[in-house]
XYZ file of C-alpha atoms in Angstrom:
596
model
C 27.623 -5.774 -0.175
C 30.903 -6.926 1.539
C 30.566 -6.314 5.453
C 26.858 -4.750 5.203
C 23.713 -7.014 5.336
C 20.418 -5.767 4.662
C 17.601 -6.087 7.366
C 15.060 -4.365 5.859
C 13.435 -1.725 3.483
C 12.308 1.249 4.874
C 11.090 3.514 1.928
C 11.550 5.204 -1.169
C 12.007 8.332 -1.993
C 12.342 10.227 -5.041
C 15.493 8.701 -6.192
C 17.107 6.139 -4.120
C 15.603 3.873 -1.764
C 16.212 3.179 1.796
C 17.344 0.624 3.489
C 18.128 -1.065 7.342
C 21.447 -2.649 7.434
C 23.920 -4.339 9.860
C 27.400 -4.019 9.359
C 28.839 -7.275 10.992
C 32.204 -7.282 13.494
C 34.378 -9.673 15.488
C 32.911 -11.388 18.582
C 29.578 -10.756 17.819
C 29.475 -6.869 17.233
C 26.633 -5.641 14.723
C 25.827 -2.290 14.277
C 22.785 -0.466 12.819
C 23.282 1.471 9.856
C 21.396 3.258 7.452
C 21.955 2.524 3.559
C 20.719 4.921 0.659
C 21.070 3.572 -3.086
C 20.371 5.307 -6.016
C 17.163 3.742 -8.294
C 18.098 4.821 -11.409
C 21.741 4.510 -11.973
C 22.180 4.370 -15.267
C 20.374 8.084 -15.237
C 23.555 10.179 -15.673
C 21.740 13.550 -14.525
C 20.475 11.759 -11.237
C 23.639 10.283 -10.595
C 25.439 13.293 -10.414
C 22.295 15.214 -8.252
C 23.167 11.727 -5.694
C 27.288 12.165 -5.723
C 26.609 16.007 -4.398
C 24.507 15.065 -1.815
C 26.482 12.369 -0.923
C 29.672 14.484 -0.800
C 27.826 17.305 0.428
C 26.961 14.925 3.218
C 29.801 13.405 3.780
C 31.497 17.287 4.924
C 28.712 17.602 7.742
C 30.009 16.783 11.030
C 27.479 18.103 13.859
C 25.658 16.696 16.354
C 22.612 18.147 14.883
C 22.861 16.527 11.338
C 23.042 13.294 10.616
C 26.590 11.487 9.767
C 27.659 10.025 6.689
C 29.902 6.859 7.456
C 30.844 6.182 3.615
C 30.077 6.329 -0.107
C 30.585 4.044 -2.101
C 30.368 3.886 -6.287
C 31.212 1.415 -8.869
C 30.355 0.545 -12.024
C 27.576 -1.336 -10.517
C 25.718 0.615 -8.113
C 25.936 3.844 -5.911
C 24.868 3.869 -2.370
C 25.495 6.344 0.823
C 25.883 4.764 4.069
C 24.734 6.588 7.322
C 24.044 6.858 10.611
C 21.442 4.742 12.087
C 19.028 7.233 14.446
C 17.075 5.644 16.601
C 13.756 7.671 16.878
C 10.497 9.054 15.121
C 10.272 12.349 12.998
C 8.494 15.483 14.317
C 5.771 14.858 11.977
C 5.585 11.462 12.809
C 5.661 12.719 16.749
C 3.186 15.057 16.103
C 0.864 12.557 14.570
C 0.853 10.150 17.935
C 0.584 12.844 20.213
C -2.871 13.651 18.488
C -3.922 10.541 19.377
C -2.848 11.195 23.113
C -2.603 13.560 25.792
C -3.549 17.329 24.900
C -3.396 16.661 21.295
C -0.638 18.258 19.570
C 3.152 17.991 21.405
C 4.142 20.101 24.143
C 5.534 23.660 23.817
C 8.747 23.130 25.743
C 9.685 19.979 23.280
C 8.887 21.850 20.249
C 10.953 24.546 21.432
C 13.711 22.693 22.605
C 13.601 20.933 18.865
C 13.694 24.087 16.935
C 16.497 25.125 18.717
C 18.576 22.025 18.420
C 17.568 22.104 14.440
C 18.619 25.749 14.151
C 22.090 24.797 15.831
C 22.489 21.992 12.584
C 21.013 24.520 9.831
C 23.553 27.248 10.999
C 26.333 24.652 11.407
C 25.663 23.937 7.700
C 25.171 27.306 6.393
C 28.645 27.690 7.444
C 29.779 25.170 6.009
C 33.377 25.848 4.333
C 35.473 24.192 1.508
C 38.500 22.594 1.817
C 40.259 25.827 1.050
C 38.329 28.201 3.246
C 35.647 29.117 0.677
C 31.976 29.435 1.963
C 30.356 26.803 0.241
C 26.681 28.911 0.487
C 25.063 25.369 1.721
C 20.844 26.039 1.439
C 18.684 22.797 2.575
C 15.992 23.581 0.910
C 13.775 21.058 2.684
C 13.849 21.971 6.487
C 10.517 20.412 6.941
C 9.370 18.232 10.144
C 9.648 14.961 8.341
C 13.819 15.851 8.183
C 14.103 16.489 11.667
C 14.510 13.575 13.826
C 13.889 12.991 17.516
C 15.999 10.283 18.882
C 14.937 8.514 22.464
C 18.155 9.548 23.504
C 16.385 12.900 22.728
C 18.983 14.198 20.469
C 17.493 15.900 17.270
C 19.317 15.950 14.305
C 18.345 16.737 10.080
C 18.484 15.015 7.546
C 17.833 14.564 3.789
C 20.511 17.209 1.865
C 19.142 15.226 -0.793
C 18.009 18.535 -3.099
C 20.307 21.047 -1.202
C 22.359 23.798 -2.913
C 25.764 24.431 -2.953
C 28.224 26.557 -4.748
C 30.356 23.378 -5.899
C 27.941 20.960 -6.903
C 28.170 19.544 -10.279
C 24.464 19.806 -10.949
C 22.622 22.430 -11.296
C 19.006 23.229 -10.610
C 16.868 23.307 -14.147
C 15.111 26.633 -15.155
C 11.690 25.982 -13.849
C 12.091 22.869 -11.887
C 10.707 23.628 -8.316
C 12.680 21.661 -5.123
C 11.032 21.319 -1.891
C 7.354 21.133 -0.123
C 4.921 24.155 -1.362
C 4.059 25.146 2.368
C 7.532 25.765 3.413
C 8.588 27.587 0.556
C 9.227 31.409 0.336
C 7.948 33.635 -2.352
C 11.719 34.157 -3.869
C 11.348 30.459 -5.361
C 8.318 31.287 -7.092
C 9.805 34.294 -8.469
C 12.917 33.699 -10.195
C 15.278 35.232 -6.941
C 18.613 33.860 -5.711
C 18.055 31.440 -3.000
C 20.373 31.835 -0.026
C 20.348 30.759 4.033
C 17.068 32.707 4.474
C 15.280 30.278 2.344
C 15.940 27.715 5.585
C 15.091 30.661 8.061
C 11.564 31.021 6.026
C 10.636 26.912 6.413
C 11.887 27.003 9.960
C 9.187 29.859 10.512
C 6.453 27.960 9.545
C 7.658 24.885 11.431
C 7.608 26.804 14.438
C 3.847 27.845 13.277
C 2.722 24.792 13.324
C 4.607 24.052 16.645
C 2.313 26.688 18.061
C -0.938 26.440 16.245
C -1.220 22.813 15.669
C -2.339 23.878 12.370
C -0.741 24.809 9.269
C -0.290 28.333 7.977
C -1.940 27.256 4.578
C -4.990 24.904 6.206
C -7.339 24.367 3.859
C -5.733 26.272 0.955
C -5.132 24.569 -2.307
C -1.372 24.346 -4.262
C -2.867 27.776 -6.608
C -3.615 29.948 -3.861
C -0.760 29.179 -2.028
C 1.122 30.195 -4.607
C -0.471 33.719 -5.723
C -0.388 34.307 -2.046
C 3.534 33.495 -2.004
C 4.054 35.631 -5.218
C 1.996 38.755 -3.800
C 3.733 38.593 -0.635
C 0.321 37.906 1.275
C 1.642 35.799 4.078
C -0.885 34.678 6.815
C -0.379 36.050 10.405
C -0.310 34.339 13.363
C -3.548 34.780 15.835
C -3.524 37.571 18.585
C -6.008 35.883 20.530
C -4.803 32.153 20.638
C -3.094 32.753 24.093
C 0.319 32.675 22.029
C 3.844 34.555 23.911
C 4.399 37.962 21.728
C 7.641 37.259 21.661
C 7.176 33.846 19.699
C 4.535 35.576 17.845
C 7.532 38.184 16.639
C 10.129 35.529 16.055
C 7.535 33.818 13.980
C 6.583 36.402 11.409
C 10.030 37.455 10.954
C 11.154 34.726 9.909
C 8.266 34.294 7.685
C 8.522 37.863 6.557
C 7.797 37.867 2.300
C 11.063 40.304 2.088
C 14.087 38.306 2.707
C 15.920 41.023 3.992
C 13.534 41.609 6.319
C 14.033 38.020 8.272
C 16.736 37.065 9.957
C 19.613 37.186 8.824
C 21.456 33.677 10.047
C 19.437 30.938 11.715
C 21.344 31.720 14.808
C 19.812 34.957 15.095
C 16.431 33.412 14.953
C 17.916 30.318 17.843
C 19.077 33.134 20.131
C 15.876 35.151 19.640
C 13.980 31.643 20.379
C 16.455 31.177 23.355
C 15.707 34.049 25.196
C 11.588 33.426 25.278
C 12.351 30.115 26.187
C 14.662 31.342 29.375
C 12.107 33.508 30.590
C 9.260 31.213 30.268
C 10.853 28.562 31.965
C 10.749 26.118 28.971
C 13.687 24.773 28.917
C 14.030 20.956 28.785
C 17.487 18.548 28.856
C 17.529 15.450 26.666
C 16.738 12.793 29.507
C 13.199 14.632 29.875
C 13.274 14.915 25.960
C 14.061 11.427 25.372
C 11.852 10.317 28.458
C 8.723 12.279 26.357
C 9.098 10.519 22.894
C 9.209 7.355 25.156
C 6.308 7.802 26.484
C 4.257 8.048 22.856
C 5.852 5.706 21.433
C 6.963 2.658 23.941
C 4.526 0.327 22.512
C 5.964 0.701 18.716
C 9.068 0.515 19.927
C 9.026 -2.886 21.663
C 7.670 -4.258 18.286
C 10.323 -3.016 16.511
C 13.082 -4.314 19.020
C 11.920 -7.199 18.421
C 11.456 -7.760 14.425
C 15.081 -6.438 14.535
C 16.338 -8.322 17.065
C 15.318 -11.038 15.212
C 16.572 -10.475 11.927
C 19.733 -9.935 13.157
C 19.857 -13.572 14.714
C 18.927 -14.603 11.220
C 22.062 -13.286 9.896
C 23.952 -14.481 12.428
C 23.040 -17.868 11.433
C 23.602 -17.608 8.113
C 27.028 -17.995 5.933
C 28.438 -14.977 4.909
C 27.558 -15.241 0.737
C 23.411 -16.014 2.074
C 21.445 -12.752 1.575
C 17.595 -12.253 3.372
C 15.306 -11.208 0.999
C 14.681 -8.210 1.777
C 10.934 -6.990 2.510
C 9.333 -4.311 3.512
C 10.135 -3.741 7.755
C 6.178 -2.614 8.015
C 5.408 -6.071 7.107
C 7.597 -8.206 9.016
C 7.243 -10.223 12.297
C 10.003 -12.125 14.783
C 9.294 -14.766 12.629
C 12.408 -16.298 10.653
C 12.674 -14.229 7.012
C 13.364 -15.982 3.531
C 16.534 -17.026 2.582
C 18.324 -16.781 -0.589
C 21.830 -18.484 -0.579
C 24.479 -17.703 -2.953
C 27.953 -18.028 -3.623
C 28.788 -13.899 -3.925
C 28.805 -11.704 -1.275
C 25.323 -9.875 -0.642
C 24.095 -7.039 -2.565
C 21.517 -4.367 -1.597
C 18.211 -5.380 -3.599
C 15.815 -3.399 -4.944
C 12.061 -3.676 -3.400
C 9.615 -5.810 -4.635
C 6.938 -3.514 -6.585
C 4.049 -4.125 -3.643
C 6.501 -2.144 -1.165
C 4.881 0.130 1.091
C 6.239 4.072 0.722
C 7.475 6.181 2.985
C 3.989 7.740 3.199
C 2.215 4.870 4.105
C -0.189 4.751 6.692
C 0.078 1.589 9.356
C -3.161 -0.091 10.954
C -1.701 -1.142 13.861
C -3.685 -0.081 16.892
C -2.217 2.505 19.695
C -2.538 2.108 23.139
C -2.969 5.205 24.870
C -1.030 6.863 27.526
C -0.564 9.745 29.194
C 3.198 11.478 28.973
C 4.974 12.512 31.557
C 4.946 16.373 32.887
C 8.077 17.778 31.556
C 10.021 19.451 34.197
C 12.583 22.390 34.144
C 16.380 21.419 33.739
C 17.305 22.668 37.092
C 14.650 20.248 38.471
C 16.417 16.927 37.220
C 15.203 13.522 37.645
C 13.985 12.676 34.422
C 14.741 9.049 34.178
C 17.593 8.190 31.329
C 15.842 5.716 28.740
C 18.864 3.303 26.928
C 18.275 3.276 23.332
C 17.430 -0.303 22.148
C 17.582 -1.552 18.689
C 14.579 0.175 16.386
C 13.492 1.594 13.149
C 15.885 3.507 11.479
C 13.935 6.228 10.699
C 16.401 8.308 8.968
C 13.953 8.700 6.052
C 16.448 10.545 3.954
C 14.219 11.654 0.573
C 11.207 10.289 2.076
C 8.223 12.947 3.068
C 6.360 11.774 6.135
C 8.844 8.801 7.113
C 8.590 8.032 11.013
C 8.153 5.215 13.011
C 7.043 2.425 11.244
C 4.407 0.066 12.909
C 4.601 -3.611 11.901
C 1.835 -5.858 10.388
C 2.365 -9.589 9.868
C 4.995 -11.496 7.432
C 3.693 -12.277 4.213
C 6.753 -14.455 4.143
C 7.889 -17.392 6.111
C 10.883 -19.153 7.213
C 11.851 -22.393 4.812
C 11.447 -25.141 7.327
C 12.780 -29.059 5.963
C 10.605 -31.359 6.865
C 11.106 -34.019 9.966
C 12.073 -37.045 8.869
C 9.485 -39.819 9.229
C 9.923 -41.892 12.300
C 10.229 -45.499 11.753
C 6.535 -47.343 13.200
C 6.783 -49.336 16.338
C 6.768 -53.049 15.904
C 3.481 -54.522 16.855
C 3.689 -56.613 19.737
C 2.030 -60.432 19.042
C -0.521 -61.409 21.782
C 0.834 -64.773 23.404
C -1.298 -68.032 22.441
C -3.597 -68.782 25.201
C -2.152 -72.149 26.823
C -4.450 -75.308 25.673
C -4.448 -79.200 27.458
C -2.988 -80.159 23.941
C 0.753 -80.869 24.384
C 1.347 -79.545 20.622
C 2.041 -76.056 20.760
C 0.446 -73.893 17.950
C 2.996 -73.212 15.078
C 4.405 -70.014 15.095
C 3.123 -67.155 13.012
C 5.664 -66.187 10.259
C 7.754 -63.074 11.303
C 6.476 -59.916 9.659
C 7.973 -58.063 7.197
C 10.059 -55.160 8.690
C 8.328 -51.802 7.981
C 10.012 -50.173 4.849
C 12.475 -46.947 4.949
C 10.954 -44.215 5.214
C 11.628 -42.073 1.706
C 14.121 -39.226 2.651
C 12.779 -36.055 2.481
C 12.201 -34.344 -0.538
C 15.224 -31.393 -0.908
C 13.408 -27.983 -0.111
C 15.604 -25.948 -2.302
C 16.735 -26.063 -6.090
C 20.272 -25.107 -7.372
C 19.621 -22.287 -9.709
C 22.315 -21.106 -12.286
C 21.445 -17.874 -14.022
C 24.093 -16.292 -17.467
C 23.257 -13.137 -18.875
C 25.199 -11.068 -21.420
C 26.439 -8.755 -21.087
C 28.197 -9.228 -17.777
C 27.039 -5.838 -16.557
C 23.305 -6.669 -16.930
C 21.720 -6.639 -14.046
C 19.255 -9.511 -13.314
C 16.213 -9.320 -11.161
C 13.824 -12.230 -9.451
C 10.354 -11.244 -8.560
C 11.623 -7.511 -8.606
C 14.302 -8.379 -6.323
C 17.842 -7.581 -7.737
C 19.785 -10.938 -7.604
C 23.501 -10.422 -6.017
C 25.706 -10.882 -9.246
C 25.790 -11.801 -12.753
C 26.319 -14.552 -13.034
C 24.412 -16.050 -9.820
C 25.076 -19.191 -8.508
C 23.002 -20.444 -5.561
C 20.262 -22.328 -3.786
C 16.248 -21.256 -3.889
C 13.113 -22.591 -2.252
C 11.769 -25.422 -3.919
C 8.050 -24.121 -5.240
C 5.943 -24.374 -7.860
C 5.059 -20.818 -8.954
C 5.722 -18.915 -11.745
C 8.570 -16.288 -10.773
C 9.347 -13.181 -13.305
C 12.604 -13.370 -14.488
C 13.818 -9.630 -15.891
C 17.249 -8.854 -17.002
C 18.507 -5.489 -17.941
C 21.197 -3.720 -19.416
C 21.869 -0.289 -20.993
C 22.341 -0.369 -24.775
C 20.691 -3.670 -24.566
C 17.374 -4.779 -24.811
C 16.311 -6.571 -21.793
C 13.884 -9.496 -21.471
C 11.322 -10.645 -18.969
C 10.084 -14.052 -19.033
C 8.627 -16.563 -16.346
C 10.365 -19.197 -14.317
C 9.788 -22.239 -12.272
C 11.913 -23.224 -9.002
C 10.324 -26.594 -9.067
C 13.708 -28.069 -9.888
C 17.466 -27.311 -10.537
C 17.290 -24.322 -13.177
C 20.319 -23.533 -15.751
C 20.226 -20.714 -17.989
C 22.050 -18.703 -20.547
C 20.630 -15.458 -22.296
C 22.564 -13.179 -24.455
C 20.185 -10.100 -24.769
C 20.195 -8.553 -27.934
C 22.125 -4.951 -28.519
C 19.932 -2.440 -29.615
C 20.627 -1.153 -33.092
C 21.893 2.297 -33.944
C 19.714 4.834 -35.315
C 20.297 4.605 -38.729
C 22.257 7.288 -40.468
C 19.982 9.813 -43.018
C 20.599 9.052 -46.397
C 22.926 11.803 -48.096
C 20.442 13.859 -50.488
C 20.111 12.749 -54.165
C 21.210 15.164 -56.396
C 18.272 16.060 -59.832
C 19.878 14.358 -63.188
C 20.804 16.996 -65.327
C 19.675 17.787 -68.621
C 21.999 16.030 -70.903
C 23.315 18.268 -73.323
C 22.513 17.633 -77.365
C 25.557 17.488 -79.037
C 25.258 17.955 -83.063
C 26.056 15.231 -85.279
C 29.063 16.511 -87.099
C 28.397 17.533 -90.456
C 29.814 15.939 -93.610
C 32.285 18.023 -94.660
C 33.177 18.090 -98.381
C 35.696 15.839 -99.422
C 38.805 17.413 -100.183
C 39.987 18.149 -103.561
C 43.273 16.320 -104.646
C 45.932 18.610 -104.783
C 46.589 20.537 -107.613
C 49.750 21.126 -109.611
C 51.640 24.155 -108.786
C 50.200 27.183 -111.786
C 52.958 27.545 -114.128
C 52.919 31.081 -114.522
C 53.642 31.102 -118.328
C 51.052 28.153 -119.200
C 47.474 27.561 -118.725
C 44.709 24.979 -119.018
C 41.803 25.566 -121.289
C 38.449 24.357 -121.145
C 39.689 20.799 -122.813
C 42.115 20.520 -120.513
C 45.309 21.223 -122.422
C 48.096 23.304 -121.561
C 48.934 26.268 -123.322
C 51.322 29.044 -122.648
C 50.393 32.726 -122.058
C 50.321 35.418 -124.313
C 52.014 38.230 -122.733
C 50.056 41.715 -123.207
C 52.982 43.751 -124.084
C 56.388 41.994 -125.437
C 59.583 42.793 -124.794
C 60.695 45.157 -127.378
C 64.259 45.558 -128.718
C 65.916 48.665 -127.459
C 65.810 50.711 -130.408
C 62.388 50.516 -131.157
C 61.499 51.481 -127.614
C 63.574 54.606 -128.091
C 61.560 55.063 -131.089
C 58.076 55.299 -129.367
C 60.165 57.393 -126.718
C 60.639 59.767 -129.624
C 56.969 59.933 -131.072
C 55.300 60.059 -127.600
């Protein structure tokens, strides 16, 4: 991934994994880095939780937080690059010192942790934006195994992986709970507004267990926890455990169930913390701090310099488009690592499924030894340890990450094989001298041996196609640097699984053998659309009787006009009408005139 090469993983977490890098310079320069890339990018939803964090992140500038160097996102991957810290968590310190000296760490470096922490969760509560506006930063997972001790003995936090902020893009989902049950206060069981005093809460219970050795839950399952939360029944500290009063104070309030009745900044609770550790005489300076987490963990850490040490001389060897395969750094040795060479630059690779978590436990055996006595700072003398190449153990997402312990390679270097060396000619014995004057003939010359048979080539040329070009392609569950890939493998005889993947595509898996040169072309088949719902059939109507048309009576050829003074009889001849009264001649009608 241009100038970063991966070393090693170092765990997963909930969403991205984590990974040991070295960013290469000129004349030799490498430097350690940290790099965190998202698992599931095609998830929109968790791609947009891992942009806030990572510009979240990328705002914090403190020496008590951890630094974000870059982020980068493409259309290919999104990863967060960070500083590399050089050093084991508090849980991971508190787990050693069980195993030595008085069991549990020592007061004054607890102390002298919180402290430091609450100087990075304040910084960070304070956090403004760009213009000025309080951007109401809550961690939400101030737990031990985000605070990290450095044997420079710097302490710093990390993981803002599920941290709230007023301009994130995400937002939390109605009854999705983020963080660790025992450091949780009762408001995020019941619905409430989380603000800084969320953080003050966890840091309470941190510095409970910094002065119990215990746990303020012990033995109390996830459902009693909770009611206890909800009810606002939170345990006390002992009276009688030899414990200061005034650490007993600063403990409960900031464990108090009421929010309003802890304190209000986590300054307040640092300066509270300050002043018990003034008059106590408890305060430590990072020499003796450093000197302390030294003296756990020296025999870890000269493992560790040392797989490291030599990984880097592996890259350094190597051209710049090679890429290790990356493995788990729990099961590496300073023996040479696997190499895959290709002709792209090197990508970050995704785990092989057998990868140990953040939570896993090593077997590698301890050697006891008894820490130093811590002295005050006004004392001095506390010898100044030089950090050396280790661990990155900024386990960023990953509960219980410390330092890892190493177990043996399940990998080894490819190694050609010596070429044959030629026999040595056998030397004839003379021919012992005789009194006959004829000399014995001489034996025929024998054959010269025959050439040895070069050497086998210990790698195959591989040549991998898959569309679509975004498809992502993966070899044993390691991603492969591009699509295509063109490059060189170890010669073996295995089966290998051979998955390729690509959204809206269906992706295949199938097996492969790298016991010779290997082309090969897939196109992987889109997958179809849902198909639309069929529109809704309408019910045939009834269809509607229509009457045959009735035969109408033919019509009757048209008569002659009536003469009104002529009619036809029944026989059908024309006569003329009679008229009832005629016409009478003017003097006879004054006649009748004259008798009527």
């Amino acid at each position: 991934m241009g100038k970063y090469r991966l070393i090693g993983e170092l765990g997963r977490g909930g969403m991205a994994d984590v990974y040991l890098a070295v960013a290469a310079g000129p004349a030799g320069f490498n430097k350690l880095l940290v790099i965190k890339q998202l698992r599931a990018f095609e998830n929109p939803q968790l791609l947009t939780m891992f942009l806030d964090e990572a510009r979240l992140a990328a705002r914090l500038s403190h020496p008590n937080v951890v630094q974000t160097f870059e982020i980068v996102h493409d259309a290919q991957r999104a990863f967060i690059v960070m500083e590399y810290l050089d050093g084991p968590s508090l849980s991971r310190l508190r787990r050693v010192a069980k195993t030595k000296g008085s069991g549990k760490v020592q007061l004054a470096v607890e102390l002298s942790i919180m402290s430091c922490a609450l100087q990075g969760l304040h910084y960070a509560h304070e956090l403004q934006n760009y213009d000025g506006t309080p951007l109401n930063v809550v961690h939400r997972d101030f737990t031990p195994q985000n605070l990290i001790i450095t044997f420079d003995g710097d302490t710093k936090i990390v993981d803002f992986g599920i941290a709230k902020a007023l301009d994130s893009q995400s937002h939390t989902t109605v009854g999705v709970f983020k963080g660790k049950l025992a450091y949780s206060p009762p408001e995020q069981f019941l619905g409430h507004a989380v603000d800084r005093r969320t953080d003050v809460f966890a840091a309470g219970v941190v510095l409970w267990e910094a002065l119990t050795g215990t746990s303020p839950w012990q033995g109390m399952d996830s459902t009693v926890i909770v009611q206890a939360l909800t009810t606002g029944d939170i345990p006390r500290l002992p009276r009688d455990a030899g414990i200061h009063p005034g650490l007993i104070e600063i403990c409960e309030k900031a464990m108090a169930a009421d929010p309003k009745a802890r304190f209000s900044t986590a300054d307040q609770m640092r300066e509270a913390l300050e002043k018990v550790i003034q008059s106590e005489k408890l305060s430590i300076n990072r020499q003796q701090m450093g000197a302390y987490v030294e003296s756990l963990l020296s025999d870890q850490r000269k493992k560790t310099r040392a797989v490291i040490d030599e990984q880097i001389r592996q890259i350094s060897t190597l051209p710049s488009a090679s890429f290790l395969a990356v493995a788990p750094l729990d099961t590496l040795t300073p023996s040479p690592m696997s190499v895959i060479a290709g002709k792209s630059m090197p990508s970050l690779l995704l785990s092989s499924s057998g990868a140990r978590g953040p939570n896993s436990n090593s077997n590698s055996s301890v050697t006891p030894s008894t820490p130093p006595p811590l002295v005050n700072r006004d004392e001095g003398g506390a010898r100044h340890v030089k950090a050396l190449v280790l661990l990155a153990l900024l386990a960023l997402g990953l509960a219980g990450t410390g330092l890892f312990m190493w177990g043996r390679s399940s990998q080894t270097g490819v190694v050609a094989p010596a070429p044959i060396p030629a026999p040595p000619t056998p030397q004839l014995p003379l021919p012992t001298p005789t009194p006959t004057p004829t000399p014995p003939p001489e034996p025929a010359a024998r054959p010269a041996p025959p050439e040895p048979t070069p050497p086998r080539p210990d790698v195959v040329e591989v040549r991998i196609r898959i569309s679509p070009p975004h498809a992502r392609v993966y070899l044993d569950g390691i991603e492969l640097p591009s699509n295509p890939f063109d490059g060189s493998l170890p010669r073996d005889a295995k089966l290998h699984e051979l998955r390729a993947t690509a959204s809206g595509f269906s992706g295949i898996r199938r097996g492969v053998q790298l016991d010779r040169d290997l082309s090969l072309e897939v196109n992987l088949e889109r997958q179809p659309e849902p198909a639309p719902r069929p529109a809704p059939v309408a019910k045939p109507s009834k269809p509607e009787v229509v009457a045959p048309p009735s035969e109408k009576p033919a019509p009757k050829p048209p008569s002659e006009p009536e003469d009104p003074e002529y009619f036809k009889s029944k026989s059908g001849q024309k006569k003329q009408k009679r008229p009832l009264l005629r016409e009478c001649p003017l003097p006879l009608q004054g006649s009748l005139h004259r008798h009527l």
